[in-house]
CSV table of C-alpha atoms and ligand atoms in Angstrom, one decimal:
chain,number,residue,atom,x,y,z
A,1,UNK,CA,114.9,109.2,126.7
A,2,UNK,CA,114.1,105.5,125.6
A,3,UNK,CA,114.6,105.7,122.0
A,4,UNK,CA,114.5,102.1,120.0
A,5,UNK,CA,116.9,101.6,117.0
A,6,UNK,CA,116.7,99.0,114.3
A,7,UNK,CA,120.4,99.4,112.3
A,8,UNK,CA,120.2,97.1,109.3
A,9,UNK,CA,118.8,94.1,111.0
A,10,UNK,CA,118.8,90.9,109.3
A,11,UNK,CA,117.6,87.3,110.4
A,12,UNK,CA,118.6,84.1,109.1
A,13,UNK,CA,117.2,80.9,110.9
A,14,UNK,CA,119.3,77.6,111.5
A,15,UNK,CA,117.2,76.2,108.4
A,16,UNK,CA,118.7,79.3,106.2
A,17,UNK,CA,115.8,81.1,105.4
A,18,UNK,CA,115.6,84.8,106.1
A,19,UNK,CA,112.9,86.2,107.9
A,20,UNK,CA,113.9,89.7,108.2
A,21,UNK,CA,115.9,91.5,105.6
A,22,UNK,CA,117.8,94.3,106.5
A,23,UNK,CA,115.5,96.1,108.8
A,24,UNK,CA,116.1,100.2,109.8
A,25,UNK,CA,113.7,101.6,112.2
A,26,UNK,CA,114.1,104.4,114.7
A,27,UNK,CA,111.5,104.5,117.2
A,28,UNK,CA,111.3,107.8,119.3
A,29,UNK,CA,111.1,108.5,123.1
A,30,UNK,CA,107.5,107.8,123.8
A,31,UNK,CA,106.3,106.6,120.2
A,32,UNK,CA,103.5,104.5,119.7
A,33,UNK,CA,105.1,102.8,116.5
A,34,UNK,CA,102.9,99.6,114.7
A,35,UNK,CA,104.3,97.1,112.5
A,36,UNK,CA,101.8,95.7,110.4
A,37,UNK,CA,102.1,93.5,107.5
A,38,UNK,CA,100.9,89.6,106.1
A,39,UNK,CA,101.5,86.6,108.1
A,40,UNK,CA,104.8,85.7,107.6
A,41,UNK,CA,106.4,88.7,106.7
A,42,UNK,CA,108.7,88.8,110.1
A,43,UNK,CA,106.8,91.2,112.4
A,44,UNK,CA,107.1,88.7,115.0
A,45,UNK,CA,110.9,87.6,114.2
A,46,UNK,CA,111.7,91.4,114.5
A,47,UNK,CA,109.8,91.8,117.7
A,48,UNK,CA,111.6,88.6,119.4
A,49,UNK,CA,115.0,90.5,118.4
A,50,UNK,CA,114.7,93.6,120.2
A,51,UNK,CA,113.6,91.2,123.0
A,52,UNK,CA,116.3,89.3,122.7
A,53,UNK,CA,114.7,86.1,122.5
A,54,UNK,CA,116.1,85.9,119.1
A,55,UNK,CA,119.6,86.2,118.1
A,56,UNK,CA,120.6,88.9,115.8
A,57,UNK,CA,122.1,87.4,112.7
A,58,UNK,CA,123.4,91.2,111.4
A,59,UNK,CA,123.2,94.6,112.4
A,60,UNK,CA,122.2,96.3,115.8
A,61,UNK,CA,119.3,97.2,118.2
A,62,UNK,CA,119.5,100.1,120.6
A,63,UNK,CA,117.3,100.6,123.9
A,64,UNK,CA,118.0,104.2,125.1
A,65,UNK,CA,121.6,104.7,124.2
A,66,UNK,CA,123.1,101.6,124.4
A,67,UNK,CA,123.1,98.3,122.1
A,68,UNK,CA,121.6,95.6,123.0
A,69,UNK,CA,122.9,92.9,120.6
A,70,UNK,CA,124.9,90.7,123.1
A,71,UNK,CA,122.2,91.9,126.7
A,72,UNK,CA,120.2,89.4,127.7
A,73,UNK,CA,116.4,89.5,127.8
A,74,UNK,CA,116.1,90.0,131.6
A,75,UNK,CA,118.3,92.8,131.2
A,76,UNK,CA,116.7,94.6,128.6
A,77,UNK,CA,114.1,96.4,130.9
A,78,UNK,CA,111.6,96.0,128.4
A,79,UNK,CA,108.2,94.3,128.9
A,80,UNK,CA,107.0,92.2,126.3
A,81,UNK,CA,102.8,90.8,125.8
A,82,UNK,CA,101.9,88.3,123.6
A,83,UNK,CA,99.0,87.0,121.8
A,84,UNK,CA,98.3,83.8,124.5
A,85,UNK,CA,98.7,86.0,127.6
A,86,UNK,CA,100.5,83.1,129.2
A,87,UNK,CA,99.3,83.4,132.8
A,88,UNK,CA,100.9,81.4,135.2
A,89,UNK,CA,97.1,78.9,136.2
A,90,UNK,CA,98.5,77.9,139.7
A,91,UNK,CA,98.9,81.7,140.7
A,92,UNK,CA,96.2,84.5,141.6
A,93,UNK,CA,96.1,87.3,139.7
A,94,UNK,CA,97.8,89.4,142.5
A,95,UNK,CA,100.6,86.9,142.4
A,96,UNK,CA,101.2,86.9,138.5
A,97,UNK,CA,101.5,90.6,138.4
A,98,UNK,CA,103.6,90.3,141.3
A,99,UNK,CA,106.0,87.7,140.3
A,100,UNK,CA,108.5,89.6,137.7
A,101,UNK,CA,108.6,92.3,140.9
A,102,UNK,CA,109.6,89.4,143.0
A,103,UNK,CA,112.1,87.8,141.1
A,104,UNK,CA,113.7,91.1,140.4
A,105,UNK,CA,113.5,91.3,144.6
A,106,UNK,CA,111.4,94.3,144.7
A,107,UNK,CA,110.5,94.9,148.5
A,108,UNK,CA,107.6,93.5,149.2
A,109,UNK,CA,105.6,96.3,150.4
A,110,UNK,CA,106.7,98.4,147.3
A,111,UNK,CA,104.9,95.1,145.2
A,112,UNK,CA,101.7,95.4,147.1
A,113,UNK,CA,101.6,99.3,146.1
A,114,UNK,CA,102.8,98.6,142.6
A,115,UNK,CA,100.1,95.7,142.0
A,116,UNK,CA,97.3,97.9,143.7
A,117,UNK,CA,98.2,100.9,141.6
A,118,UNK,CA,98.2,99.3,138.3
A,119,UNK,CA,95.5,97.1,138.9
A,120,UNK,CA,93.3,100.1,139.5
A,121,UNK,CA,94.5,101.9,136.6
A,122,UNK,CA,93.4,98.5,134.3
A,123,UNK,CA,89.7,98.2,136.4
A,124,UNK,CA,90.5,94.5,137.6
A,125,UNK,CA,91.1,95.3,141.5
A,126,UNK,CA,88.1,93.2,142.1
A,127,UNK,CA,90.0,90.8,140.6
A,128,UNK,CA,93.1,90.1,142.3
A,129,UNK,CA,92.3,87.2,144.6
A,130,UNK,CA,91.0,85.1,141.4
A,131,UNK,CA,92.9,82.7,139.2
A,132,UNK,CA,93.2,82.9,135.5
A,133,UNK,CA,90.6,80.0,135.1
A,134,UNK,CA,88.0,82.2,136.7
A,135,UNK,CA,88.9,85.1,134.4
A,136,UNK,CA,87.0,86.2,130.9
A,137,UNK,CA,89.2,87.0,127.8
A,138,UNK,CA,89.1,89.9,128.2
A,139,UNK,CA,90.0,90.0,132.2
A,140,UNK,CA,93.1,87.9,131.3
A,141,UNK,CA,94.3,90.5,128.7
A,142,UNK,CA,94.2,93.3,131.4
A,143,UNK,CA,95.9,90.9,133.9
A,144,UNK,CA,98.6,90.4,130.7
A,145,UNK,CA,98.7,94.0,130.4
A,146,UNK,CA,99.5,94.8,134.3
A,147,UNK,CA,101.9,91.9,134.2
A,148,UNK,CA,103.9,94.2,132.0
A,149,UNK,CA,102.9,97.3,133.5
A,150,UNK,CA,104.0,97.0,137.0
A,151,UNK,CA,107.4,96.4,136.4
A,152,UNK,CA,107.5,100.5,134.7
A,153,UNK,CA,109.9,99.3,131.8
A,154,UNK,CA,111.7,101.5,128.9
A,155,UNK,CA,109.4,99.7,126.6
A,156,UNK,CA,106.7,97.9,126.0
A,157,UNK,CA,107.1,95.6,123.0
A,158,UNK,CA,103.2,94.3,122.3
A,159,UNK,CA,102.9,91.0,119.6
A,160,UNK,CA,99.1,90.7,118.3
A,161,UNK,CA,98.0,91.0,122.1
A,162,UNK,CA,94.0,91.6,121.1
A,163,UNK,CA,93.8,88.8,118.8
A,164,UNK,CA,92.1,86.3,121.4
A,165,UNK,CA,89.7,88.7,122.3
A,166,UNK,CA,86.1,89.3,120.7
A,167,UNK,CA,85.1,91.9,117.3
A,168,UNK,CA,83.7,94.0,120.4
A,169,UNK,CA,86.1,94.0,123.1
A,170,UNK,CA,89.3,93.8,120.8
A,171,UNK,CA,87.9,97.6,120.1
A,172,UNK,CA,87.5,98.4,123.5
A,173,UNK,CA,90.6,97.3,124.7
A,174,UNK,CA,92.0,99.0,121.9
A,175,UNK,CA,91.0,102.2,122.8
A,176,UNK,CA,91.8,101.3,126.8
A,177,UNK,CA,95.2,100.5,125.2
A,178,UNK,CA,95.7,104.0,123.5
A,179,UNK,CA,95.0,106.0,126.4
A,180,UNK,CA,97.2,103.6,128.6
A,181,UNK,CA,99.6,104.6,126.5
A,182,UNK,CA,99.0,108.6,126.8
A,183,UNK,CA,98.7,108.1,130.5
A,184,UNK,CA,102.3,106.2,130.6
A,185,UNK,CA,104.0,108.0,127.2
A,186,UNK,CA,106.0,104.7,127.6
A,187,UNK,CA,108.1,103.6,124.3
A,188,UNK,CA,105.7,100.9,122.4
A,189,UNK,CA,106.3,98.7,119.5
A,190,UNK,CA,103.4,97.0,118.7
A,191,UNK,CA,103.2,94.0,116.2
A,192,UNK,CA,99.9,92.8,114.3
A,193,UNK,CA,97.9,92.6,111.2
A,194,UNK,CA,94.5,94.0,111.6
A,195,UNK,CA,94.8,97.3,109.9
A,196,UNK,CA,92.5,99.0,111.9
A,197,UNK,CA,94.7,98.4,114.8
A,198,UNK,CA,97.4,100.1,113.1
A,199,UNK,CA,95.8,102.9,112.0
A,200,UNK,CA,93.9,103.4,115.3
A,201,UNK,CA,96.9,103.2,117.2
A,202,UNK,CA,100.2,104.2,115.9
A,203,UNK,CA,101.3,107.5,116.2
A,204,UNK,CA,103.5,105.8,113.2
A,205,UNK,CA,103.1,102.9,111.0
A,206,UNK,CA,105.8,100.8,109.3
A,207,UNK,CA,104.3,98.2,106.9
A,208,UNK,CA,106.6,95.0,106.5
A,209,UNK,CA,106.4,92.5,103.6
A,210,UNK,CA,108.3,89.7,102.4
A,211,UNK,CA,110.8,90.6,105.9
A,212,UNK,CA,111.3,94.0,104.5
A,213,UNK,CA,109.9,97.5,105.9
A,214,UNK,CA,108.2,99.2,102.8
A,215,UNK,CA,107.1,102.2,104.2
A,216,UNK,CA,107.0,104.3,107.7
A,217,UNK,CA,104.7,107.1,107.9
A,218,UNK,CA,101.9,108.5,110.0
A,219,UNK,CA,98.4,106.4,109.4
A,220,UNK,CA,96.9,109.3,107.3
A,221,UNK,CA,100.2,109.8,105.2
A,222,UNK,CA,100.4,106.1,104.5
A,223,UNK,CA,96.6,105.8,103.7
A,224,UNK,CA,96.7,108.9,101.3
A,225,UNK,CA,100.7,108.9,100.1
A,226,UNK,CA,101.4,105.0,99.8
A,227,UNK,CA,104.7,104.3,98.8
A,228,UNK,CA,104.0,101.1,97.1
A,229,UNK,CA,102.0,99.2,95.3
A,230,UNK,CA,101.5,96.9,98.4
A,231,UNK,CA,101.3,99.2,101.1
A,232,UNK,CA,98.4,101.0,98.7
A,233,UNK,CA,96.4,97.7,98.5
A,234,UNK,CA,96.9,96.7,102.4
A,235,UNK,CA,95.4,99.8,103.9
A,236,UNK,CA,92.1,100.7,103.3
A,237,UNK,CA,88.9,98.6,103.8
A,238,UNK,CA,87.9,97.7,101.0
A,239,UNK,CA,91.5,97.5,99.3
A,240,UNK,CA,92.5,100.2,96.9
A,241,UNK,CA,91.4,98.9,93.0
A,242,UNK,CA,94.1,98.4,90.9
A,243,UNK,CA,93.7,98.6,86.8
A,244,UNK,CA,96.7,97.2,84.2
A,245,UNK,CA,96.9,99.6,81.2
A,246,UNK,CA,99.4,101.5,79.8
A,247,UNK,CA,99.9,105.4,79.7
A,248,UNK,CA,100.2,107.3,76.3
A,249,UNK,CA,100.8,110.7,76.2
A,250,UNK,CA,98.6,113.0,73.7
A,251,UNK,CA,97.9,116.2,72.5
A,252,UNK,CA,101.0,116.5,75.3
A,253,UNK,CA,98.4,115.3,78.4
A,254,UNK,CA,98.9,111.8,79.5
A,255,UNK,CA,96.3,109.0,79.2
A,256,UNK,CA,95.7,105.8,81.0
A,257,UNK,CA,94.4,103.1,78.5
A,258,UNK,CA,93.4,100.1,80.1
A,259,UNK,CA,92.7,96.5,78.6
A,260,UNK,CA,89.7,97.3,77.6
A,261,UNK,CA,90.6,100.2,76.1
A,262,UNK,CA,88.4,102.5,78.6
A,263,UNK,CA,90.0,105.6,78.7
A,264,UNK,CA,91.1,107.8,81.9
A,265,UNK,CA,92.8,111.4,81.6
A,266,UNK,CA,95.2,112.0,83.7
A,267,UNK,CA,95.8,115.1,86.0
A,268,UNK,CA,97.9,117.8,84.9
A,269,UNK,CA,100.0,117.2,88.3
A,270,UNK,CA,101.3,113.4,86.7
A,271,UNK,CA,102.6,115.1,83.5
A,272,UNK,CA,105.7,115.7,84.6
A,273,UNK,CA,106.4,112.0,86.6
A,274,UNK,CA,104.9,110.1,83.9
A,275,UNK,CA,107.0,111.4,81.3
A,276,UNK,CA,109.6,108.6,81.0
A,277,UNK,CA,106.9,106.0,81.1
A,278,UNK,CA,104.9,107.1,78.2
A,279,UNK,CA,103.3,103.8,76.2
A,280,UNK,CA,104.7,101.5,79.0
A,281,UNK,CA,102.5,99.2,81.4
A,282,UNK,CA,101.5,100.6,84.2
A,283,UNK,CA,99.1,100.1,86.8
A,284,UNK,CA,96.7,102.6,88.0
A,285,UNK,CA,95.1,102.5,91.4
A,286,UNK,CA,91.8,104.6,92.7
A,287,UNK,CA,90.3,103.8,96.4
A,288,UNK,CA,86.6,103.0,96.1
A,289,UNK,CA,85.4,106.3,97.9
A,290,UNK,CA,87.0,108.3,94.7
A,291,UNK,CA,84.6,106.1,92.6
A,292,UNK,CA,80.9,107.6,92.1
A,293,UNK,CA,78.1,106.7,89.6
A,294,UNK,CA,77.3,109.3,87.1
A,295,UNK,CA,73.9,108.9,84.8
A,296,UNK,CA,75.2,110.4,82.1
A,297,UNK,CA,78.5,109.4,79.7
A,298,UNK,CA,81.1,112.3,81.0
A,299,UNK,CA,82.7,113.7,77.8
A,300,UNK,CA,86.5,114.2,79.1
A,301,UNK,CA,86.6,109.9,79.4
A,302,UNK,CA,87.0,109.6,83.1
A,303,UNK,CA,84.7,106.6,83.5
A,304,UNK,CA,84.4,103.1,83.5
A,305,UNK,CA,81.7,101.5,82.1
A,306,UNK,CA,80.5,98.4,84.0
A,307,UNK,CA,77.9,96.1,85.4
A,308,UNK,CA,76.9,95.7,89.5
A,309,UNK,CA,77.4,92.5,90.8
A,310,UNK,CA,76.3,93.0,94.4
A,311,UNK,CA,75.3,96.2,96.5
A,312,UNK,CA,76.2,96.0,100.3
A,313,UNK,CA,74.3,98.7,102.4
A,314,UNK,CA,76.4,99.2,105.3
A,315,UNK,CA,74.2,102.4,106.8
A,316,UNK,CA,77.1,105.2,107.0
A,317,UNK,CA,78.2,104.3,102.9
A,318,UNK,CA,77.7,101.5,100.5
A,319,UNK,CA,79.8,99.1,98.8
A,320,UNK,CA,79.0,97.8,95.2
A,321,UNK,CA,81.2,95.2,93.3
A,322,UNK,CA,81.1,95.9,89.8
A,323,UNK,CA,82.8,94.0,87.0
A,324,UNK,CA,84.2,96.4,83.8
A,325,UNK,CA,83.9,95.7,80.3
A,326,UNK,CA,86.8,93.7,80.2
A,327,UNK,CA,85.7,92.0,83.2
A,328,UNK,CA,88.2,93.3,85.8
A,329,UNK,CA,86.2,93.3,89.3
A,330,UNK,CA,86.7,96.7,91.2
A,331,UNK,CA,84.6,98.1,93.9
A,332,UNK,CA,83.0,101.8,95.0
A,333,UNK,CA,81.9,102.5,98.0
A,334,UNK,CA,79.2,105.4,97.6
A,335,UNK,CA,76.6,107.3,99.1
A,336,UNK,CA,74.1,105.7,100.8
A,337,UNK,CA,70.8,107.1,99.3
A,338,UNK,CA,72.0,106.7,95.8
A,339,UNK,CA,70.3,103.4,94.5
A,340,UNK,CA,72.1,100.5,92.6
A,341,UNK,CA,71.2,97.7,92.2
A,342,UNK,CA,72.7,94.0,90.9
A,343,UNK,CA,72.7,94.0,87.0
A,344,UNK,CA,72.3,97.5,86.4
A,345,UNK,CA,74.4,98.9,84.1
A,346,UNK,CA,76.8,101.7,85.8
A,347,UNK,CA,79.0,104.5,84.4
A,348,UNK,CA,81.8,104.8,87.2
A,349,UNK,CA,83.4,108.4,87.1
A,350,UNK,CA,87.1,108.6,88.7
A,351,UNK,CA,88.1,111.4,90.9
A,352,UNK,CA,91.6,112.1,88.6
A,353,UNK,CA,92.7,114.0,91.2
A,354,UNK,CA,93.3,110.8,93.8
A,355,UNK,CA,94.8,108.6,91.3
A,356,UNK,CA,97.6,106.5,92.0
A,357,UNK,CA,100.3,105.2,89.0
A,358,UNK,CA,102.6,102.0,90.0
A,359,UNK,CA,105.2,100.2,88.4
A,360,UNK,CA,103.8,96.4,87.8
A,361,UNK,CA,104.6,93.9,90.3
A,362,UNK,CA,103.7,93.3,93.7
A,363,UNK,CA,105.7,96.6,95.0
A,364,UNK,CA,106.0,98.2,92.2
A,365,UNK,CA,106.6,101.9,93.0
A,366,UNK,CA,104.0,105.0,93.2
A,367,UNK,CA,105.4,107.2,90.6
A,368,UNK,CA,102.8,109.9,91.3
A,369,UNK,CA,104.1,110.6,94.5
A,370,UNK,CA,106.2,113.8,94.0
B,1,ATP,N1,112.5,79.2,114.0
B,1,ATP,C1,112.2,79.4,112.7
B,1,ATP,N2,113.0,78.7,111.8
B,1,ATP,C2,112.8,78.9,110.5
B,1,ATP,N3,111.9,79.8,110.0
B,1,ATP,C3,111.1,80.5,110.8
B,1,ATP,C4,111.3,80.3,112.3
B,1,ATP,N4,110.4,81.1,112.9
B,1,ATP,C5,109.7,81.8,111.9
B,1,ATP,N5,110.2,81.4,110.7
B,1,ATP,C6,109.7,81.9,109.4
B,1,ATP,O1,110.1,83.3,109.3
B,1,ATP,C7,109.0,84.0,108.6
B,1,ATP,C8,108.6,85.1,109.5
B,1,ATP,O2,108.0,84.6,110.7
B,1,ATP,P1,107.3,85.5,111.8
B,1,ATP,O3,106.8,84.7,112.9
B,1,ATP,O4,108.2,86.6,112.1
B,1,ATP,O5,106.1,86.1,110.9
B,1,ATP,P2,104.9,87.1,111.4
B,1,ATP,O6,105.0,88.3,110.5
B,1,ATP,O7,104.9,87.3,112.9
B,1,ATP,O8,103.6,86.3,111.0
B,1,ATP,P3,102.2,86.1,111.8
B,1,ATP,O9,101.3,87.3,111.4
B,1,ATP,O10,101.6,84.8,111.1
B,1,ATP,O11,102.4,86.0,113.2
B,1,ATP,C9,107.9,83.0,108.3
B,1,ATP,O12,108.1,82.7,106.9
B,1,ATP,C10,108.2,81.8,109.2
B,1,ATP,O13,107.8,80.6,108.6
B,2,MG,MG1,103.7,86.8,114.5
């Protein structure tokens, strides 16, 4: 059982700033678990601490069941793969995926085995005898990848390794990367900010911002029940629209009024939540695949009026940036065969049922979350 624990982990660096603010995170035997957030927000600074090539200013981290505050990184059995590979040049493939083995004075004929193996399992056998100069991107990122793998560790801790590669072959290697990891089942942390990596991969998700974890949850429980009003806008391509208004109950159902006075029912479901926030300013967030056209003005006021700016056929759906009366931009995504084009006018009906309500600010809190 390799378990990782994060126990309110904090990082100040020498210059005083702190990077990571008090940090929990349990990570369970065999977990694929991304953190995904900003540049900046300390995904990295948290990765280099359960590495330990960063001191721990407060708090603990725990490989299996002991901690490893004061362990040094060679001692950690962990394996760690960064964004620049970091290949020794002088050395053959063969002999960079043998080195940690060596240095850890592995018998030599249980390296040769353990190179063979993994470098069959990652498709570059061919490529042992080469050096990394003689190597595609992508052939360097597998020889990364066995580097790590040989040496069988409690953990692999991953920090943006894709990000050199190509569109195409970051996607690949993603999926080699996920059924690496069902192959192995070993315990992975995996750092980086392309949401589609962290929705593709992690069998959990934790969202950092501002050096703070906002929210842990599966992919589809973060995508459809985000905590925040950040985590809501940083998943989902294109982001989630977000409207300031202000809710005001009547006739005992509560409204959402927003600058330009369009108004939006809400569901039944939000009465309750929404009751202490009657006439205050809120702001009310709807994913562009809950946006459709409708030809027709729907009585029950669940649409906003609005003008197309641009329409972006992608094939499966397509996207259309509209501006609203009061000149908010927002976008739908719809279906393909509807037409729309720039100009038109557009009537934007909301699916109530898949609205969000947040506090204001940055993370302001989803209040329709029950
Ligand atoms: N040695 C250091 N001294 C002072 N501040 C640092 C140091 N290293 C990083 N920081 C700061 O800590 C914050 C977090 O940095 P970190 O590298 O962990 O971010 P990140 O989430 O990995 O970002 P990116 O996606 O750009 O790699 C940043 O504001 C950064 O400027
Ligand atoms: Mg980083």
């Amino acid at each position: 059982m390799v378990q990782v624990i994060l126990k309110d982990v904090v990082k100040v660096y020498d210059n005083k700033f702190t990077a990571v603010k008090d940090v929990n995170l349990d990570i369970a035997d065999k977990e694929f678990m991304v953190i995904v957030g900003p540049s900046g927000c300390g995904k990295t600074t948290t990765l280099r601490m359960v590495a330990g090539l960063e001191e721990i200013t407060s708090g603990t981290v725990s490989i299996g069941d002991r901690v490893v505050n004061d362990i040094p990184p060679k001692n950690r059995d962990i394996a760690m793969v960064f964004q620049n590979y970091a290949l020794y040049p002088h050395m053959t493939v063969f002999q960079n995926m043998a080195f940690g083995l060596k240095l850890r004075k592995f018998p030599k004929a249980e390296v040769i085995e353990r190179v063979n193996r993994t470098a069959k399992m990652l498709g570059i056998e061919g490529l042992l005898s080469r050096k990394p100069k003689a190597l595609s991107g992508g052939q360097r990122q597998r020889v990364a990848l066995g580097r790590a793998i040989v040496r069988n560790p409690k953990a692999f801790l991953f920090d943006e390794p894709l990000s050199n590669l190509d569109a195409k072959l970051r996607v690949t290697t993603r999926a080699e990367l996920k059924a690496l990891h069902r192959r192995l089942e070993t315990t992975t942390i995996y750092v980086t900010h392309d949401q589609a990596e962290a929705m593709t991969l992690g069998d959990r998700i934790s969202v950092m911002y501002d050096g703070v974890i906002q929210q842990v949850a599966s992919p589809m429980e973060i995508y459809d029940r985000p905590a925040n009003r950040f985590v809501a806008g940083f998943l989902g391509i294109p982001p989630m629209n977000f409207f300031e208004g202000r809710i005001v109950f009547s006739q005992d159902r509560p409204k959402f009024i927003m600058s330009d006075s369009t108004e939006i029912l809400l569901a039944e479901s939000l009465k309750s939540k929404l009751t202490a926030y009657n006439d205050k300013q809120m702001v009310l967030g709807i994913r562009p695949e809950h946006l459709s056209p409708v030809t027709s003005e729907v009585k029950n006021g669940n649409v906003i009026p609005a003008v197309v700016e641009v329409v972006e056929p992608l094939g499966d759906r397509t996207d259309v940036y509209l501006t609203s009366k009061s000149g908010q931009k927002f976008i739908a995504n719809i279906d393909p065969h509807i037409k729309m084009s720039a100009d038109d006018r557009a009537m934007m009906a909301v699916d109530t049922d898949k609205i969000h309500i947040f506090e204001l600010g940055k993370v302001g809190k989803n209040i329709s979350l029950s």
